[in-house]
Short mmCIF file of C-alpha atoms in Angstrom, two decimals:
data_model
loop_
_atom_site.label_atom_id
_atom_site.label_comp_id
_atom_site.label_asym_id
_atom_site.label_seq_id
_atom_site.Cartn_x
_atom_site.Cartn_y
_atom_site.Cartn_z
CA MET A 1 -48.28 74.17 -17.83
CA SER A 2 -49.84 77.61 -17.49
CA GLU A 3 -53.34 76.14 -17.39
CA MET A 4 -52.70 74.19 -14.20
CA ALA A 5 -54.20 75.60 -11.04
CA VAL A 6 -51.22 74.62 -8.91
CA THR A 7 -47.72 73.20 -9.12
CA VAL A 8 -45.59 71.66 -6.41
CA ALA A 9 -42.53 73.73 -5.68
CA ALA A 10 -39.42 71.57 -5.57
CA GLY A 11 -37.96 73.50 -2.64
CA ALA A 12 -41.11 73.40 -0.54
CA LEU A 13 -40.37 70.09 1.16
CA ARG A 14 -41.33 69.72 4.80
CA PRO A 15 -41.68 66.89 7.32
CA CYS A 16 -44.88 64.89 6.90
CA SER A 17 -47.56 65.61 9.45
CA GLY A 18 -50.53 63.80 7.93
CA VAL A 19 -53.32 65.15 5.76
CA SER A 20 -55.03 68.09 7.37
CA PRO A 21 -56.71 71.30 6.19
CA ALA A 22 -53.76 73.31 7.51
CA ALA A 23 -51.23 71.17 5.65
CA LEU A 24 -53.12 71.75 2.42
CA GLY A 25 -53.57 75.47 2.94
CA THR A 26 -57.31 75.12 3.64
CA SER A 27 -57.43 75.96 7.33
CA HIS A 28 -60.67 77.84 6.79
CA ILE A 29 -62.51 74.61 6.00
CA ARG A 30 -64.85 73.32 8.72
CA PRO A 31 -64.08 69.99 10.44
CA ALA A 32 -64.92 66.86 8.51
CA VAL A 33 -68.53 65.77 8.67
CA ALA A 34 -70.39 62.77 7.33
CA LEU A 35 -70.95 62.99 3.62
CA GLY A 36 -74.27 62.58 1.92
CA GLY A 37 -73.25 59.22 0.45
CA TRP A 38 -71.52 58.25 -2.75
CA ARG A 39 -73.58 58.24 -5.92
CA ALA A 40 -75.41 54.98 -6.52
CA LEU A 41 -73.94 52.78 -9.23
CA ALA A 42 -75.60 51.64 -12.40
CA PRO A 43 -75.68 47.84 -12.84
CA ALA A 44 -73.09 47.94 -15.64
CA ALA A 45 -70.69 50.19 -13.74
CA PRO A 46 -67.81 47.67 -13.24
CA ALA A 47 -67.47 47.00 -16.97
CA MET A 48 -66.99 50.70 -17.63
CA LEU A 49 -63.71 50.72 -15.74
CA ARG A 50 -61.84 48.42 -18.07
CA LEU A 51 -59.10 50.16 -19.98
CA SER A 52 -60.56 49.16 -23.34
CA SER A 53 -63.93 50.75 -22.56
CA PRO A 54 -64.64 54.12 -24.24
CA SER A 55 -66.92 55.11 -21.35
CA VAL A 56 -64.09 55.87 -18.93
CA ARG A 57 -60.94 57.04 -20.62
CA VAL A 58 -57.75 56.77 -18.59
CA PRO A 59 -55.39 59.51 -19.83
CA ARG A 60 -51.92 58.17 -20.50
CA ALA A 61 -48.57 59.83 -19.99
CA ALA A 62 -47.39 61.97 -22.86
CA SER A 63 -44.26 59.89 -23.48
CA PRO A 64 -43.42 56.46 -22.02
CA ALA A 65 -39.73 57.27 -22.30
CA ALA A 66 -40.00 60.55 -20.41
CA VAL A 67 -39.27 60.99 -16.71
CA GLU A 68 -41.82 63.11 -14.88
CA ASP A 69 -39.21 65.34 -13.21
CA GLY A 70 -38.04 62.40 -11.14
CA SER A 71 -35.57 59.55 -11.22
CA SER A 72 -36.30 56.18 -12.84
CA SER A 73 -33.06 54.58 -11.73
CA ASN A 74 -33.09 50.81 -11.39
CA THR A 75 -29.81 50.68 -9.49
CA ASP A 76 -31.37 50.19 -6.06
CA THR A 77 -34.32 48.47 -4.46
CA VAL A 78 -37.60 49.68 -5.89
CA PRO A 79 -39.80 51.14 -3.12
CA THR A 80 -43.41 50.04 -2.74
CA PRO A 81 -45.68 52.35 -4.76
CA LYS A 82 -48.64 53.77 -2.85
CA VAL A 83 -51.72 55.68 -4.01
CA ILE A 84 -54.27 56.75 -1.39
CA LEU A 85 -57.73 58.15 -2.16
CA ASP A 86 -58.95 59.86 1.01
CA GLN A 87 -62.59 60.98 1.28
CA ASP A 88 -62.45 61.67 5.04
CA SER A 89 -59.81 64.33 5.68
CA ASP A 90 -61.43 67.21 3.81
CA PRO A 91 -65.21 67.72 3.44
CA ASP A 92 -64.83 69.74 0.25
CA ALA A 93 -62.08 67.93 -1.70
CA THR A 94 -60.84 64.42 -2.40
CA ILE A 95 -57.30 64.06 -1.03
CA VAL A 96 -54.90 61.95 -3.10
CA GLU A 97 -51.52 60.91 -1.72
CA ILE A 98 -48.86 59.42 -4.01
CA THR A 99 -45.61 57.83 -2.83
CA LEU A 100 -42.76 56.03 -4.60
CA GLY A 101 -39.84 56.41 -2.24
CA ASP A 102 -37.94 59.58 -3.19
CA ARG A 103 -38.37 59.11 -6.95
CA LEU A 104 -41.42 61.23 -7.70
CA GLY A 105 -41.10 64.69 -9.20
CA ASP A 106 -43.70 67.44 -9.55
CA LEU A 107 -46.24 65.19 -11.37
CA LEU A 108 -47.28 67.96 -13.77
CA ASP A 109 -48.24 65.42 -16.43
CA THR A 110 -50.34 63.51 -13.91
CA MET A 111 -52.13 66.69 -12.84
CA SER A 112 -52.77 67.49 -16.48
CA ALA A 113 -54.23 64.00 -16.99
CA LEU A 114 -56.52 64.55 -14.00
CA LYS A 115 -57.72 67.78 -15.57
CA ASN A 116 -58.62 65.75 -18.68
CA LEU A 117 -60.96 63.77 -16.43
CA GLY A 118 -62.83 66.98 -15.60
CA LEU A 119 -61.02 67.56 -12.31
CA ASN A 120 -59.18 70.47 -10.74
CA VAL A 121 -56.14 70.20 -8.45
CA VAL A 122 -56.92 73.04 -6.04
CA LYS A 123 -54.09 72.45 -3.55
CA ALA A 124 -50.86 70.48 -3.45
CA SER A 125 -48.22 69.79 -0.83
CA VAL A 126 -45.00 67.80 -0.62
CA CYS A 127 -43.51 66.33 2.53
CA LEU A 128 -40.69 64.01 3.48
CA ASP A 129 -40.44 61.24 6.05
CA SER A 130 -38.42 58.06 6.51
CA THR A 131 -40.37 56.31 3.73
CA GLY A 132 -39.69 58.99 1.11
CA LYS A 133 -41.49 61.88 -0.53
CA HIS A 134 -45.26 62.15 -0.26
CA ILE A 135 -47.20 64.27 -2.74
CA LYS A 136 -50.71 65.19 -1.62
CA LEU A 137 -53.27 66.70 -3.97
CA ALA A 138 -56.67 68.16 -3.09
CA ILE A 139 -58.96 67.46 -6.05
CA THR A 140 -62.44 68.71 -6.93
CA LYS A 141 -64.72 68.34 -9.93
CA LEU A 142 -64.47 71.24 -12.34
CA SER A 143 -68.23 71.19 -12.93
CA THR A 144 -69.25 71.47 -9.28
CA GLY A 145 -66.18 72.62 -7.33
CA ARG A 146 -66.84 69.79 -4.87
CA LYS A 147 -65.16 66.51 -4.01
CA ILE A 148 -65.60 63.39 -6.12
CA ALA A 149 -68.69 61.37 -5.17
CA ASP A 150 -68.74 59.02 -8.17
CA PRO A 151 -66.96 55.66 -7.55
CA GLU A 152 -66.34 55.25 -11.28
CA LEU A 153 -64.53 58.58 -11.41
CA LEU A 154 -62.57 57.77 -8.26
CA GLU A 155 -61.41 54.54 -9.89
CA ALA A 156 -60.50 56.43 -13.07
CA VAL A 157 -58.38 58.78 -10.93
CA ARG A 158 -56.62 55.82 -9.33
CA LEU A 159 -55.94 54.10 -12.64
CA THR A 160 -54.75 57.35 -14.22
CA ILE A 161 -52.23 57.99 -11.45
CA ILE A 162 -50.96 54.39 -11.46
CA ASN A 163 -50.72 54.33 -15.24
CA ASN A 164 -48.68 57.55 -15.29
CA MET A 165 -46.49 56.30 -12.46
CA ILE A 166 -45.67 53.17 -14.45
CA GLN A 167 -45.10 55.14 -17.66
CA TYR A 168 -42.61 57.49 -16.01
CA HIS A 169 -41.16 54.95 -13.56
CA PRO A 170 -41.24 51.56 -15.37
CA GLU A 171 -39.44 49.95 -12.44
CA ALA A 172 -42.67 50.35 -10.44
CA SER A 173 -44.51 48.00 -12.83
CA SER A 174 -43.29 44.81 -11.17
CA GLN A 175 -44.26 46.19 -7.75
CA LEU A 176 -47.92 46.80 -8.64
CA ALA A 177 -50.71 44.35 -9.34
CA LEU A 178 -51.84 46.73 -12.07
CA GLY A 179 -48.42 46.35 -13.69
CA ALA A 180 -49.94 43.37 -15.50
CA THR A 181 -52.49 45.76 -17.06
CA PHE A 182 -50.50 48.95 -17.63
CA GLY A 183 -46.84 48.01 -17.36
CA ILE A 184 -44.21 46.28 -19.42
CA GLU A 185 -43.22 43.98 -16.57
CA PRO A 186 -45.97 42.20 -14.58
CA PRO A 187 -45.36 41.49 -10.90
CA ILE A 188 -43.22 38.44 -10.21
CA GLU A 189 -44.88 37.78 -6.87
CA GLN A 190 -48.44 36.47 -6.95
CA VAL A 191 -50.86 37.21 -4.14
CA ASP A 192 -52.70 34.29 -2.54
CA LEU A 193 -56.26 35.61 -2.26
CA ASP A 194 -57.15 33.17 0.51
CA ILE A 195 -54.36 34.58 2.65
CA ALA A 196 -54.43 38.23 1.56
CA THR A 197 -58.18 38.83 1.82
CA HIS A 198 -59.42 40.19 5.16
CA ILE A 199 -62.85 41.68 5.92
CA ASP A 200 -63.67 43.33 9.25
CA ILE A 201 -66.62 45.44 10.40
CA TYR A 202 -66.55 47.59 13.52
CA ASP A 203 -68.96 49.91 15.30
CA ASP A 204 -68.05 53.51 14.49
CA GLY A 205 -70.28 55.77 16.53
CA PRO A 206 -74.05 56.05 16.93
CA ASP A 207 -74.93 56.32 13.24
CA ARG A 208 -72.43 54.27 11.22
CA SER A 209 -70.08 51.30 11.06
CA LEU A 210 -66.54 50.95 9.70
CA LEU A 211 -65.92 48.35 6.99
CA VAL A 212 -62.27 47.39 6.39
CA VAL A 213 -61.36 45.27 3.36
CA GLU A 214 -57.88 44.15 2.32
CA THR A 215 -57.36 42.02 -0.79
CA ALA A 216 -55.37 41.64 -4.00
CA ASP A 217 -55.61 44.69 -6.23
CA ARG A 218 -57.00 44.71 -9.78
CA PRO A 219 -58.60 47.22 -12.16
CA GLY A 220 -62.16 48.15 -11.23
CA LEU A 221 -61.92 46.86 -7.65
CA LEU A 222 -63.09 50.10 -6.03
CA VAL A 223 -66.21 50.23 -8.20
CA ASP A 224 -66.99 46.56 -7.61
CA LEU A 225 -66.71 46.90 -3.82
CA VAL A 226 -69.04 49.91 -3.74
CA LYS A 227 -71.52 48.14 -6.02
CA ILE A 228 -71.65 45.06 -3.77
CA ILE A 229 -72.30 47.28 -0.75
CA ASP A 230 -74.94 49.27 -2.64
CA ASP A 231 -76.69 46.07 -3.81
CA ILE A 232 -77.44 45.27 -0.13
CA ASN A 233 -78.93 48.77 0.30
CA ILE A 234 -76.06 49.81 2.56
CA THR A 235 -74.94 53.42 2.22
CA VAL A 236 -71.26 54.32 1.82
CA GLN A 237 -70.91 57.69 3.57
CA SER A 238 -67.20 58.24 3.07
CA GLY A 239 -63.96 56.32 3.17
CA GLU A 240 -60.43 55.72 1.99
CA PHE A 241 -59.04 53.43 -0.69
CA ASP A 242 -55.33 52.61 -0.62
CA THR A 243 -53.27 50.96 -3.33
CA GLU A 244 -50.10 49.59 -1.75
CA GLY A 245 -48.02 47.48 -4.09
CA LEU A 246 -49.93 44.29 -4.90
CA LEU A 247 -52.66 44.93 -2.33
CA ALA A 248 -55.69 47.20 -2.05
CA LYS A 249 -56.98 48.36 1.32
CA ALA A 250 -60.41 49.97 1.67
CA LYS A 251 -61.95 51.64 4.73
CA PHE A 252 -65.59 52.60 4.25
CA HIS A 253 -67.89 54.35 6.71
CA VAL A 254 -71.22 52.61 6.08
CA SER A 255 -74.75 52.75 7.46
CA TYR A 256 -78.19 51.24 6.94
CA ARG A 257 -81.03 53.77 7.06
CA GLY A 258 -78.86 56.15 9.04
CA LYS A 259 -77.89 53.56 11.65
CA PRO A 260 -74.90 51.26 12.25
CA LEU A 261 -75.09 47.78 10.77
CA ILE A 262 -76.61 45.21 13.09
CA LYS A 263 -74.70 41.94 13.50
CA ALA A 264 -76.89 40.03 11.06
CA LEU A 265 -76.40 42.65 8.34
CA GLN A 266 -72.67 42.75 9.05
CA GLN A 267 -72.57 39.00 8.38
CA VAL A 268 -74.53 39.38 5.14
CA LEU A 269 -72.14 42.09 3.94
CA ALA A 270 -69.02 40.15 4.93
CA ASN A 271 -70.29 36.98 3.24
CA SER A 272 -71.17 38.86 0.04
CA LEU A 273 -67.72 40.42 -0.13
CA ARG A 274 -65.96 37.12 0.62
CA TYR A 275 -67.97 35.36 -2.08
CA PHE A 276 -66.97 38.03 -4.59
CA LEU A 277 -63.31 38.21 -3.59
CA ARG A 278 -62.58 34.54 -2.95
CA ARG A 279 -60.49 32.45 -5.31
CA PRO A 280 -62.65 30.74 -7.98
CA THR A 281 -62.56 26.96 -7.98
CA THR A 282 -61.44 24.91 -10.96
CA GLU A 283 -65.03 23.82 -11.63
CA GLU A 284 -66.34 27.39 -11.61
CA ALA A 285 -63.51 28.61 -13.82
CA SER A 286 -64.24 25.93 -16.44
CA PHE A 287 -67.72 27.26 -17.23
#
């Protein structure tokens, strides 16, 4: 893979210490600051994230039977797959963290697939803790050299990584909600949306609020959440989107005209999200 900007050295394992500029070899980068806001979404944005859409192409692994320099053993308990998209830790790059116990290898095919999305992996690190091996990638857009501000592209990154994880580690399919879309074995456990969905909004300083959403995962969820927020004229400054097994967990720093959300607007936002995420009734589903 001579065209790749970086590879993860197998012997460079270290204890995990969290995502930081120093850990990623970017200690010269200034402390994180509020971003200028994610790009506004077009009305048809959610439909573009479906796998069958030609607008957003999710690169697939080169060979479903291959193992991406890792183990695909099914002889023990399958760990919970995790993919984290972090827009807070580095002002100049999107940080992606990928975990599947100790089964992941160097992810060269995944990094190549990200390059096919017009992205560049500028830094990579590997660390170990009690939960397994964590691979962290600092990603920028090839065209601008800056972090990803487009929710559609962020979702394409997430789907690309999960798709490749399932292709190289089929045992992860039954542990992911997206296994029903990409994998050969859909998850056995079904998430009760009424129980799994939680929405909380907190004050987060003088100029923004913190929105926390936890719900069942599905393709296009990141784009849909950002679109709902944008439809209320609320600005998403930065945030983090975690895929953890069957669940998705989003933390968005949001503001309205440069100020935190007042209580009434918090209620409007929470109600809009609950309406979108709630379980449809039998009557609604029949139309």
